[in-house]
Amino acid sequence: MDYTVYLHDSGILEWKINRPEKRNAINFNVIHGLEKALEIAEDDPKVKAFVITGEGETAFCSGGDLDEFHLLKTKEDAYAMLSKMGKILFRLATLDKPTLALINGTAVGGGCELAAACDFRIAKKGSKLGFIQGNLGITTGWGGASLLFERIPVHSALKMLMEAKTYYAEELIEEGFIQFVFSEVNSDSAHQFFKEMIMKDVNVLKCYKQSIISKWEENHLQERMNQEIRNCAVLWERDTHHQAVEKFRNK
């Protein structure tokens, strides 16, 4: 199974990408698994918080699986995949319960977009993170840039996106993208972070979350994410992207 989902007695629903041999890259099975986990998080009244992490000690998520997604050549093919994942990340961002990216290792490309869709991010010491899509001749394709602009100051977000380089988790605390860094991160870390929140009535948590969702409705977050995805699909079709992907895969 490419993913696991587990509801702790505390009310924390933990979803884990289980592809350590692929640095927890996202393929179509993982996309389906995140959809199923969100259904549980939305519908099960016992769920008070949702945590996303990766298996192993090396990678949280290395983004989209290039071995699988490189088969998508046209902007139409790319848009079908990109928009599907974009809708899921919008759904994650607007889940009416607190969400946490438990970053247990490298988070790059789409892995950073996944983390940006969460309300909070805590990371293992020394983890590297970066929106590196620009190095492959494309932009963020799942709405991650629009989400990042909601998380940290605009000038910092724009610099991260345009430079397309990686940063240590410790550096990103100052920018506000990472909330805490731990020597190790695991389920206990998630419980420690959520300790005070999950003691509250879930309806209190939902009301606070709805406040920020209302803000995003007013500033058209979903429409901005959709435009971002369309832009990426156009770039995806270009030879510049396909050549960069082949070069990366042949390293």
mmCIF file of C-alpha atoms in Angstrom, residues 72-240:
data_model
loop_
_atom_site.group_PDB
_atom_site.id
_atom_site.type_symbol
_atom_site.label_atom_id
_atom_site.label_comp_id
_atom_site.label_asym_id
_atom_site.label_seq_id
_atom_site.Cartn_x
_atom_site.Cartn_y
_atom_site.Cartn_z
ATOM 1 C CA LEU A 72 2.005 13.200 -19.396
ATOM 2 C CA LYS A 73 3.176 15.176 -22.427
ATOM 3 C CA THR A 74 0.465 17.639 -23.446
ATOM 4 C CA LYS A 75 -1.014 20.535 -21.491
ATOM 5 C CA GLU A 76 -4.363 18.710 -21.536
ATOM 6 C CA ASP A 77 -2.851 15.558 -20.001
ATOM 7 C CA ALA A 78 -0.940 17.609 -17.461
ATOM 8 C CA TYR A 79 -3.954 19.723 -16.539
ATOM 9 C CA ALA A 80 -6.035 16.632 -15.768
ATOM 10 C CA MET A 81 -3.514 15.501 -13.148
ATOM 11 C CA LEU A 82 -2.576 18.960 -11.864
ATOM 12 C CA SER A 83 -6.151 20.138 -11.414
ATOM 13 C CA LYS A 84 -7.141 16.936 -9.621
ATOM 14 C CA MET A 85 -4.367 17.358 -7.072
ATOM 15 C CA GLY A 86 -5.025 21.092 -6.873
ATOM 16 C CA LYS A 87 -8.641 20.454 -5.903
ATOM 17 C CA ILE A 88 -7.473 18.042 -3.213
ATOM 18 C CA LEU A 89 -4.991 20.566 -1.783
ATOM 19 C CA PHE A 90 -7.698 23.243 -1.720
ATOM 20 C CA ARG A 91 -9.898 20.751 0.087
ATOM 21 C CA LEU A 92 -7.071 20.100 2.548
ATOM 22 C CA ALA A 93 -6.462 23.814 3.102
ATOM 23 C CA THR A 94 -10.163 24.433 3.748
ATOM 24 C CA LEU A 95 -10.750 21.398 5.958
ATOM 25 C CA ASP A 96 -12.686 22.701 8.958
ATOM 26 C CA LYS A 97 -10.275 21.109 11.434
ATOM 27 C CA PRO A 98 -6.620 21.950 12.168
ATOM 28 C CA THR A 99 -4.053 20.314 9.898
ATOM 29 C CA LEU A 100 -0.343 19.648 10.360
ATOM 30 C CA ALA A 101 2.488 18.695 8.014
ATOM 31 C CA LEU A 102 4.800 16.501 10.092
ATOM 32 C CA ILE A 103 7.953 16.943 8.015
ATOM 33 C CA ASN A 104 10.200 13.976 8.768
ATOM 34 C CA GLY A 105 12.734 14.695 6.029
ATOM 35 C CA THR A 106 13.153 16.341 2.645
ATOM 36 C CA ALA A 107 10.119 18.201 1.290
ATOM 37 C CA VAL A 108 10.631 19.551 -2.211
ATOM 38 C CA GLY A 109 8.496 20.496 -5.200
ATOM 39 C CA GLY A 110 5.004 19.152 -4.752
ATOM 40 C CA GLY A 111 6.018 18.024 -1.268
ATOM 41 C CA CYS A 112 6.311 21.688 -0.288
ATOM 42 C CA GLU A 113 2.951 22.388 -1.918
ATOM 43 C CA LEU A 114 1.427 19.624 0.196
ATOM 44 C CA ALA A 115 2.987 21.135 3.317
ATOM 45 C CA ALA A 116 1.789 24.627 2.361
ATOM 46 C CA ALA A 117 -1.796 23.356 2.233
ATOM 47 C CA CYS A 118 -1.618 22.517 5.943
ATOM 48 C CA ASP A 119 -2.305 25.034 8.715
ATOM 49 C CA PHE A 120 0.937 24.232 10.529
ATOM 50 C CA ARG A 121 4.325 22.696 9.726
ATOM 51 C CA ILE A 122 6.846 21.157 12.114
ATOM 52 C CA ALA A 123 10.061 19.606 10.855
ATOM 53 C CA LYS A 124 12.908 17.317 11.750
ATOM 54 C CA LYS A 125 16.159 19.150 12.392
ATOM 55 C CA GLY A 126 18.242 19.416 9.226
ATOM 56 C CA SER A 127 15.370 18.728 6.837
ATOM 57 C CA LYS A 128 15.634 20.469 3.470
ATOM 58 C CA LEU A 129 12.634 22.160 1.890
ATOM 59 C CA GLY A 130 12.155 24.002 -1.364
ATOM 60 C CA PHE A 131 9.784 24.914 -4.159
ATOM 61 C CA ILE A 132 12.222 23.671 -6.794
ATOM 62 C CA GLN A 133 9.785 23.390 -9.710
ATOM 63 C CA GLY A 134 11.507 26.272 -11.528
ATOM 64 C CA ASN A 135 14.531 24.022 -12.058
ATOM 65 C CA LEU A 136 12.323 21.751 -14.187
ATOM 66 C CA GLY A 137 10.988 24.539 -16.364
ATOM 67 C CA ILE A 138 7.574 24.716 -14.678
ATOM 68 C CA THR A 139 5.881 26.533 -11.826
ATOM 69 C CA THR A 140 4.054 25.112 -8.832
ATOM 70 C CA GLY A 141 1.295 23.041 -10.411
ATOM 71 C CA TRP A 142 -1.025 22.166 -7.548
ATOM 72 C CA GLY A 143 -1.767 25.675 -6.318
ATOM 73 C CA GLY A 144 1.183 25.783 -3.939
ATOM 74 C CA ALA A 145 2.305 29.323 -4.768
ATOM 75 C CA SER A 146 -1.118 30.754 -3.981
ATOM 76 C CA LEU A 147 -1.117 28.811 -0.714
ATOM 77 C CA LEU A 148 2.397 29.981 0.140
ATOM 78 C CA PHE A 149 1.350 33.625 -0.319
ATOM 79 C CA GLU A 150 -1.245 32.982 2.416
ATOM 80 C CA ARG A 151 1.335 31.515 4.805
ATOM 81 C CA ILE A 152 4.330 33.870 4.784
ATOM 82 C CA PRO A 153 5.163 37.455 3.737
ATOM 83 C CA VAL A 154 4.758 38.022 0.004
ATOM 84 C CA HIS A 155 8.376 39.083 -0.588
ATOM 85 C CA SER A 156 9.659 35.940 1.146
ATOM 86 C CA ALA A 157 7.290 33.687 -0.775
ATOM 87 C CA LEU A 158 8.203 35.228 -4.124
ATOM 88 C CA LYS A 159 11.920 34.814 -3.393
ATOM 89 C CA MET A 160 11.469 31.150 -2.454
ATOM 90 C CA LEU A 161 9.475 30.434 -5.597
ATOM 91 C CA MET A 162 11.658 32.311 -8.068
ATOM 92 C CA GLU A 163 15.007 31.080 -6.732
ATOM 93 C CA ALA A 164 13.765 27.468 -6.705
ATOM 94 C CA LYS A 165 16.390 26.407 -4.185
ATOM 95 C CA THR A 166 16.270 24.411 -0.958
ATOM 96 C CA TYR A 167 16.469 25.721 2.590
ATOM 97 C CA TYR A 168 17.077 24.054 5.918
ATOM 98 C CA ALA A 169 13.995 23.874 8.119
ATOM 99 C CA GLU A 170 15.757 26.010 10.714
ATOM 100 C CA GLU A 171 16.013 28.869 8.178
ATOM 101 C CA LEU A 172 12.290 28.768 7.475
ATOM 102 C CA ILE A 173 11.267 29.295 11.090
ATOM 103 C CA GLU A 174 12.264 32.923 10.724
ATOM 104 C CA GLU A 175 10.036 33.263 7.655
ATOM 105 C CA GLY A 176 7.096 31.652 9.468
ATOM 106 C CA PHE A 177 6.785 28.673 7.121
ATOM 107 C CA ILE A 178 7.998 26.236 9.789
ATOM 108 C CA GLN A 179 6.602 26.602 13.316
ATOM 109 C CA PHE A 180 8.927 24.266 15.237
ATOM 110 C CA VAL A 181 11.984 22.091 14.601
ATOM 111 C CA PHE A 182 12.546 18.908 16.610
ATOM 112 C CA SER A 183 15.515 16.545 16.736
ATOM 113 C CA GLU A 184 13.074 13.813 15.664
ATOM 114 C CA VAL A 185 9.483 13.990 14.454
ATOM 115 C CA ASN A 186 6.891 11.251 14.846
ATOM 116 C CA SER A 187 3.360 10.708 16.128
ATOM 117 C CA ASP A 188 4.427 11.881 19.575
ATOM 118 C CA SER A 189 5.580 15.185 18.065
ATOM 119 C CA ALA A 190 2.154 15.671 16.493
ATOM 120 C CA HIS A 191 0.444 14.954 19.799
ATOM 121 C CA GLN A 192 2.765 17.359 21.579
ATOM 122 C CA PHE A 193 1.984 20.090 19.048
ATOM 123 C CA PHE A 194 -1.787 19.510 19.149
ATOM 124 C CA LYS A 195 -1.964 18.824 22.906
ATOM 125 C CA GLU A 196 -3.873 21.970 23.851
ATOM 126 C CA MET A 197 -6.020 22.136 20.711
ATOM 127 C CA ILE A 198 -7.452 18.635 20.909
ATOM 128 C CA MET A 199 -8.572 19.293 24.478
ATOM 129 C CA LYS A 200 -11.076 21.814 23.075
ATOM 130 C CA ASP A 201 -14.517 21.046 21.707
ATOM 131 C CA VAL A 202 -14.216 20.266 17.985
ATOM 132 C CA ASN A 203 -16.863 22.891 17.206
ATOM 133 C CA VAL A 204 -14.598 25.582 18.646
ATOM 134 C CA LEU A 205 -11.818 24.447 16.307
ATOM 135 C CA LYS A 206 -14.222 24.424 13.374
ATOM 136 C CA CYS A 207 -15.407 27.976 14.052
ATOM 137 C CA TYR A 208 -11.872 29.363 14.113
ATOM 138 C CA LYS A 209 -11.001 27.492 10.933
ATOM 139 C CA GLN A 210 -14.118 28.847 9.247
ATOM 140 C CA SER A 211 -12.900 32.366 9.953
ATOM 141 C CA ILE A 212 -9.833 31.918 7.773
ATOM 142 C CA ILE A 213 -11.784 29.996 5.135
ATOM 143 C CA SER A 214 -14.119 33.001 4.863
ATOM 144 C CA LYS A 215 -11.089 35.234 4.294
ATOM 145 C CA TRP A 216 -9.886 32.961 1.500
ATOM 146 C CA GLU A 217 -13.321 33.029 -0.108
ATOM 147 C CA GLU A 218 -13.184 36.826 -0.140
ATOM 148 C CA ASN A 219 -9.725 36.956 -1.741
ATOM 149 C CA HIS A 220 -10.584 34.225 -4.271
ATOM 150 C CA LEU A 221 -7.984 31.669 -3.234
ATOM 151 C CA GLN A 222 -9.533 28.845 -5.234
ATOM 152 C CA GLU A 223 -9.665 30.927 -8.418
ATOM 153 C CA ARG A 224 -6.025 31.955 -7.957
ATOM 154 C CA MET A 225 -4.996 28.333 -7.469
ATOM 155 C CA ASN A 226 -6.894 27.351 -10.613
ATOM 156 C CA GLN A 227 -5.112 30.006 -12.685
ATOM 157 C CA GLU A 228 -1.777 28.866 -11.294
ATOM 158 C CA ILE A 229 -2.566 25.309 -12.355
ATOM 159 C CA ARG A 230 -3.514 26.408 -15.874
ATOM 160 C CA ASN A 231 -0.251 28.334 -16.175
ATOM 161 C CA CYS A 232 1.738 25.289 -15.112
ATOM 162 C CA ALA A 233 -0.054 23.064 -17.646
ATOM 163 C CA VAL A 234 1.040 25.389 -20.462
ATOM 164 C CA LEU A 235 4.671 25.270 -19.291
ATOM 165 C CA TRP A 236 4.459 21.500 -18.781
ATOM 166 C CA GLU A 237 3.936 20.928 -22.504
ATOM 167 C CA ARG A 238 7.099 22.796 -23.509
ATOM 168 C CA ASP A 239 10.297 20.996 -24.523
ATOM 169 C CA THR A 240 12.150 22.906 -21.783
#
